[in-house]
Amino acid sequence: YQYPLMFGLILAFCWCSLVCCSRIYMGMHSILDVIAGFLYAILILAVFHPVVDLIDNFNLTYKYAPLIIISLHLALGIFSFTLDTWSTSRGDTAQILGCGAGVACGSHVNYILGLQLDPPPHSLPLSLSSITVSVFGKAILRLLIGVVVLLLTKVAMKKATIPLACKIFRVPHDDVRRARQRMEVELPYRYITYGMVGFSLMFIVPCLFHFIGLS
């Protein structure tokens, strides 16, 4: 969408400030952690921004891209789990990696099937239209349906992956909370569950919207 530059800068500043302050308020990170993370994010942006289009094109067009994406994200998850003690950051890392892999694979499937879920490039940038009752109602309906589908996906995958991982790796599942702190349970649970959530977000939910006329 085409919008004023100042509006975008203010929105980005407010969102970044809320995220940074929430980490300090919740006691998850110190001020130095937040500053270092902010600077690290700028470094990542400077390095990867020039090659974003190349990576995106590879994810969409290369035949074996899903296999490479899943393998790479899974390897990064295993590497991040090499901690001596359990930490919530391990699960968060696997959750982010799984969701990223699911989103990338969902985009690949959309491209392979020829599903044009995004506006054609020649129509961009889109102009902001006035908000009517019809537009607002349609947006709320899309939100509710999308959230319900994603929540059902999460619940179903959670119910399936935790008992299966416990059975495969012979981990007692009487105490689910303690079982989830084991790497061999937490990694597949988080990775598969949120991988499917990301895939649903990019493929299943948009296809559902297209089917019921909410695209």
CSV table of C-alpha atoms in Angstrom, one decimal:
chain,number,residue,atom,x,y,z
A,1,TYR,CA,0.0,0.0,0.0
A,2,GLN,CA,1.1,3.6,-0.7
A,3,TYR,CA,1.1,5.6,2.5
A,4,PRO,CA,2.9,8.7,3.8
A,5,LEU,CA,6.6,8.1,4.8
A,6,MET,CA,6.1,9.8,8.2
A,7,PHE,CA,3.2,7.5,9.0
A,8,GLY,CA,5.4,4.4,8.3
A,9,LEU,CA,8.3,5.8,10.4
A,10,ILE,CA,6.1,6.5,13.4
A,11,LEU,CA,4.4,3.1,13.2
A,12,ALA,CA,7.7,1.3,13.0
A,13,PHE,CA,9.1,3.4,15.9
A,14,CYS,CA,6.1,2.7,18.1
A,15,TRP,CA,6.1,-1.0,17.3
A,16,CYS,CA,9.8,-1.4,17.9
A,17,SER,CA,9.6,0.5,21.2
A,18,LEU,CA,6.7,-1.6,22.4
A,19,VAL,CA,8.6,-4.9,21.7
A,20,CYS,CA,11.8,-3.6,23.3
A,21,CYS,CA,10.1,-2.3,26.4
A,22,SER,CA,8.0,-5.4,26.8
A,23,ARG,CA,11.1,-7.6,27.0
A,24,ILE,CA,12.5,-5.4,29.8
A,25,TYR,CA,9.2,-5.2,31.6
A,26,MET,CA,8.7,-9.0,31.5
A,27,GLY,CA,12.2,-9.5,32.9
A,28,MET,CA,13.2,-11.6,29.8
A,29,HIS,CA,16.1,-9.3,28.8
A,30,SER,CA,18.2,-6.4,30.2
A,31,ILE,CA,18.6,-3.0,28.6
A,32,LEU,CA,22.0,-4.1,27.2
A,33,ASP,CA,20.4,-7.2,25.7
A,34,VAL,CA,17.8,-5.1,23.9
A,35,ILE,CA,20.3,-2.6,22.6
A,36,ALA,CA,22.5,-5.4,21.3
A,37,GLY,CA,19.5,-7.1,19.7
A,38,PHE,CA,18.5,-3.8,18.1
A,39,LEU,CA,22.0,-3.3,16.6
A,40,TYR,CA,22.1,-7.0,15.5
A,41,ALA,CA,18.8,-6.6,13.7
A,42,ILE,CA,20.2,-3.6,11.8
A,43,LEU,CA,23.3,-5.7,10.9
A,44,ILE,CA,21.1,-8.5,9.6
A,45,LEU,CA,19.0,-6.1,7.6
A,46,ALA,CA,22.1,-4.5,6.0
A,47,VAL,CA,23.4,-7.9,5.0
A,48,PHE,CA,20.3,-9.7,3.8
A,49,HIS,CA,18.3,-6.8,2.3
A,50,PRO,CA,20.2,-6.8,-1.0
A,51,VAL,CA,19.7,-10.5,-1.5
A,52,VAL,CA,16.0,-10.8,-0.3
A,53,ASP,CA,14.7,-11.1,-3.8
A,54,LEU,CA,17.2,-13.8,-4.7
A,55,ILE,CA,16.3,-15.8,-1.7
A,56,ASP,CA,12.6,-15.3,-2.3
A,57,ASN,CA,12.9,-16.4,-5.9
A,58,PHE,CA,14.9,-19.5,-4.9
A,59,ASN,CA,12.2,-20.5,-2.3
A,60,LEU,CA,9.4,-20.1,-4.8
A,61,THR,CA,11.0,-21.6,-8.0
A,62,TYR,CA,13.5,-24.2,-7.1
A,63,LYS,CA,12.1,-27.7,-7.2
A,64,TYR,CA,13.8,-29.0,-4.0
A,65,ALA,CA,13.5,-25.7,-2.1
A,66,PRO,CA,11.1,-27.2,0.6
A,67,LEU,CA,13.6,-30.0,1.4
A,68,ILE,CA,16.4,-27.5,1.7
A,69,ILE,CA,14.3,-25.1,3.8
A,70,ILE,CA,13.1,-27.8,6.2
A,71,SER,CA,16.6,-29.3,6.6
A,72,LEU,CA,18.2,-25.9,7.2
A,73,HIS,CA,15.7,-24.7,9.7
A,74,LEU,CA,15.8,-28.1,11.5
A,75,ALA,CA,19.6,-28.0,11.6
A,76,LEU,CA,19.5,-24.5,13.1
A,77,GLY,CA,17.0,-25.7,15.7
A,78,ILE,CA,19.2,-28.6,16.7
A,79,PHE,CA,22.2,-26.3,17.0
A,80,SER,CA,20.4,-23.9,19.2
A,81,PHE,CA,19.3,-26.7,21.5
A,82,THR,CA,22.9,-27.5,22.6
A,83,LEU,CA,22.4,-25.9,26.0
A,84,ASP,CA,23.4,-27.5,29.3
A,85,THR,CA,20.1,-26.5,31.0
A,86,TRP,CA,16.6,-26.0,29.7
A,87,SER,CA,15.6,-22.5,28.8
A,88,THR,CA,12.4,-21.0,27.3
A,89,SER,CA,14.5,-19.4,24.6
A,90,ARG,CA,15.1,-22.9,23.1
A,91,GLY,CA,11.4,-23.5,22.5
A,92,ASP,CA,11.0,-19.9,21.2
A,93,THR,CA,13.8,-20.5,18.8
A,94,ALA,CA,12.3,-23.8,17.5
A,95,GLN,CA,8.9,-22.1,17.3
A,96,ILE,CA,10.3,-19.3,15.1
A,97,LEU,CA,12.3,-21.6,12.9
A,98,GLY,CA,9.3,-23.9,12.4
A,99,CYS,CA,6.9,-21.1,11.6
A,100,GLY,CA,9.5,-19.6,9.1
A,101,ALA,CA,9.9,-23.0,7.4
A,102,GLY,CA,6.1,-23.5,7.2
A,103,VAL,CA,5.6,-20.0,5.7
A,104,ALA,CA,8.3,-20.6,3.1
A,105,CYS,CA,7.0,-24.0,2.1
A,106,GLY,CA,3.4,-22.6,1.9
A,107,SER,CA,4.6,-19.9,-0.5
A,108,HIS,CA,6.4,-22.5,-2.6
A,109,VAL,CA,3.2,-24.6,-2.9
A,110,ASN,CA,1.2,-21.5,-3.9
A,111,TYR,CA,3.7,-20.8,-6.6
A,112,ILE,CA,3.9,-24.4,-7.9
A,113,LEU,CA,0.1,-24.6,-8.1
A,114,GLY,CA,-0.2,-21.3,-9.8
A,115,LEU,CA,-2.3,-19.7,-7.1
A,116,GLN,CA,-2.2,-15.9,-7.5
A,117,LEU,CA,-3.0,-15.0,-3.9
A,118,ASP,CA,-1.2,-11.6,-4.1
A,119,PRO,CA,-2.0,-8.6,-6.4
A,120,PRO,CA,-0.2,-8.6,-9.7
A,121,PRO,CA,3.1,-6.5,-9.6
A,122,HIS,CA,1.7,-4.0,-12.2
A,123,SER,CA,-1.1,-3.1,-9.8
A,124,LEU,CA,1.3,-2.1,-7.0
A,125,PRO,CA,1.5,0.0,-5.0
A,126,LEU,CA,-2.1,-0.1,-3.9
A,127,SER,CA,-3.8,3.0,-2.6
A,128,LEU,CA,-5.6,3.1,0.8
A,129,SER,CA,-9.3,2.9,0.2
A,130,SER,CA,-12.0,4.4,2.5
A,131,ILE,CA,-13.2,2.1,5.3
A,132,THR,CA,-16.8,1.1,4.7
A,133,VAL,CA,-19.1,-1.2,6.8
A,134,SER,CA,-18.7,-3.9,4.1
A,135,VAL,CA,-14.9,-3.7,4.1
A,136,PHE,CA,-14.7,-3.6,7.9
A,137,GLY,CA,-17.1,-6.6,8.3
A,138,LYS,CA,-15.2,-8.6,5.7
A,139,ALA,CA,-11.9,-7.9,7.4
A,140,ILE,CA,-13.3,-8.9,10.8
A,141,LEU,CA,-14.7,-12.1,9.3
A,142,ARG,CA,-11.4,-13.0,7.7
A,143,LEU,CA,-9.7,-12.4,11.0
A,144,LEU,CA,-12.0,-14.6,13.0
A,145,ILE,CA,-12.0,-17.5,10.4
A,146,GLY,CA,-8.2,-17.3,10.1
A,147,VAL,CA,-7.6,-17.3,13.8
A,148,VAL,CA,-9.9,-20.2,14.4
A,149,VAL,CA,-8.2,-22.3,11.6
A,150,LEU,CA,-4.8,-21.5,13.0
A,151,LEU,CA,-5.8,-22.3,16.6
A,152,LEU,CA,-7.4,-25.6,15.5
A,153,THR,CA,-4.2,-26.5,13.6
A,154,LYS,CA,-2.1,-25.7,16.6
A,155,VAL,CA,-4.2,-27.7,19.0
A,156,ALA,CA,-4.4,-30.7,16.7
A,157,MET,CA,-0.7,-30.8,16.0
A,158,LYS,CA,0.1,-30.3,19.7
A,159,LYS,CA,-2.1,-33.3,20.6
A,160,ALA,CA,-0.4,-35.4,18.0
A,161,THR,CA,3.3,-34.5,18.3
A,162,ILE,CA,3.9,-34.5,22.1
A,163,PRO,CA,2.6,-38.1,22.7
A,164,LEU,CA,4.3,-39.3,19.5
A,165,ALA,CA,7.7,-37.8,20.4
A,166,CYS,CA,7.4,-39.2,24.0
A,167,LYS,CA,6.7,-42.6,22.6
A,168,ILE,CA,9.5,-42.6,20.0
A,169,PHE,CA,12.1,-41.3,22.4
A,170,ARG,CA,10.7,-43.3,25.4
A,171,VAL,CA,10.2,-40.2,27.5
A,172,PRO,CA,7.6,-40.5,30.3
A,173,HIS,CA,4.6,-38.4,29.4
A,174,ASP,CA,2.8,-38.5,32.8
A,175,ASP,CA,4.0,-34.9,33.4
A,176,VAL,CA,3.7,-33.2,30.0
A,177,ARG,CA,5.3,-30.0,31.3
A,178,ARG,CA,8.5,-31.9,32.3
A,179,ALA,CA,8.4,-33.9,29.1
A,180,ARG,CA,8.3,-30.8,27.0
A,181,GLN,CA,11.6,-29.6,28.6
A,182,ARG,CA,13.4,-32.5,27.0
A,183,MET,CA,15.1,-31.6,23.7
A,184,GLU,CA,13.9,-34.7,21.9
A,185,VAL,CA,10.3,-33.8,22.7
A,186,GLU,CA,10.3,-30.0,22.6
A,187,LEU,CA,12.1,-29.7,19.3
A,188,PRO,CA,9.8,-31.8,17.2
A,189,TYR,CA,6.7,-30.5,19.0
A,190,ARG,CA,7.5,-26.9,18.5
A,191,TYR,CA,9.0,-27.3,15.0
A,192,ILE,CA,6.2,-29.5,13.5
A,193,THR,CA,3.3,-27.7,15.3
A,194,TYR,CA,4.3,-24.2,14.3
A,195,GLY,CA,5.6,-25.4,10.9
A,196,MET,CA,2.0,-26.5,10.2
A,197,VAL,CA,0.7,-23.2,11.6
A,198,GLY,CA,2.9,-21.3,9.2
A,199,PHE,CA,1.9,-23.5,6.3
A,200,SER,CA,-1.8,-23.0,7.1
A,201,LEU,CA,-1.2,-19.3,7.3
A,202,MET,CA,0.2,-19.1,3.8
A,203,PHE,CA,-1.7,-21.9,2.0
A,204,ILE,CA,-4.7,-23.4,3.7
A,205,VAL,CA,-6.3,-20.2,5.1
A,206,PRO,CA,-5.9,-18.1,1.8
A,207,CYS,CA,-7.3,-21.1,-0.2
A,208,LEU,CA,-10.3,-21.2,2.3
A,209,PHE,CA,-10.9,-17.5,1.8
A,210,HIS,CA,-10.8,-17.9,-2.0
A,211,PHE,CA,-13.2,-20.8,-1.8
A,212,ILE,CA,-15.8,-19.0,0.3
A,213,GLY,CA,-15.4,-15.7,-1.5
A,214,LEU,CA,-13.5,-13.7,1.1
A,215,SER,CA,-10.3,-13.1,-0.9
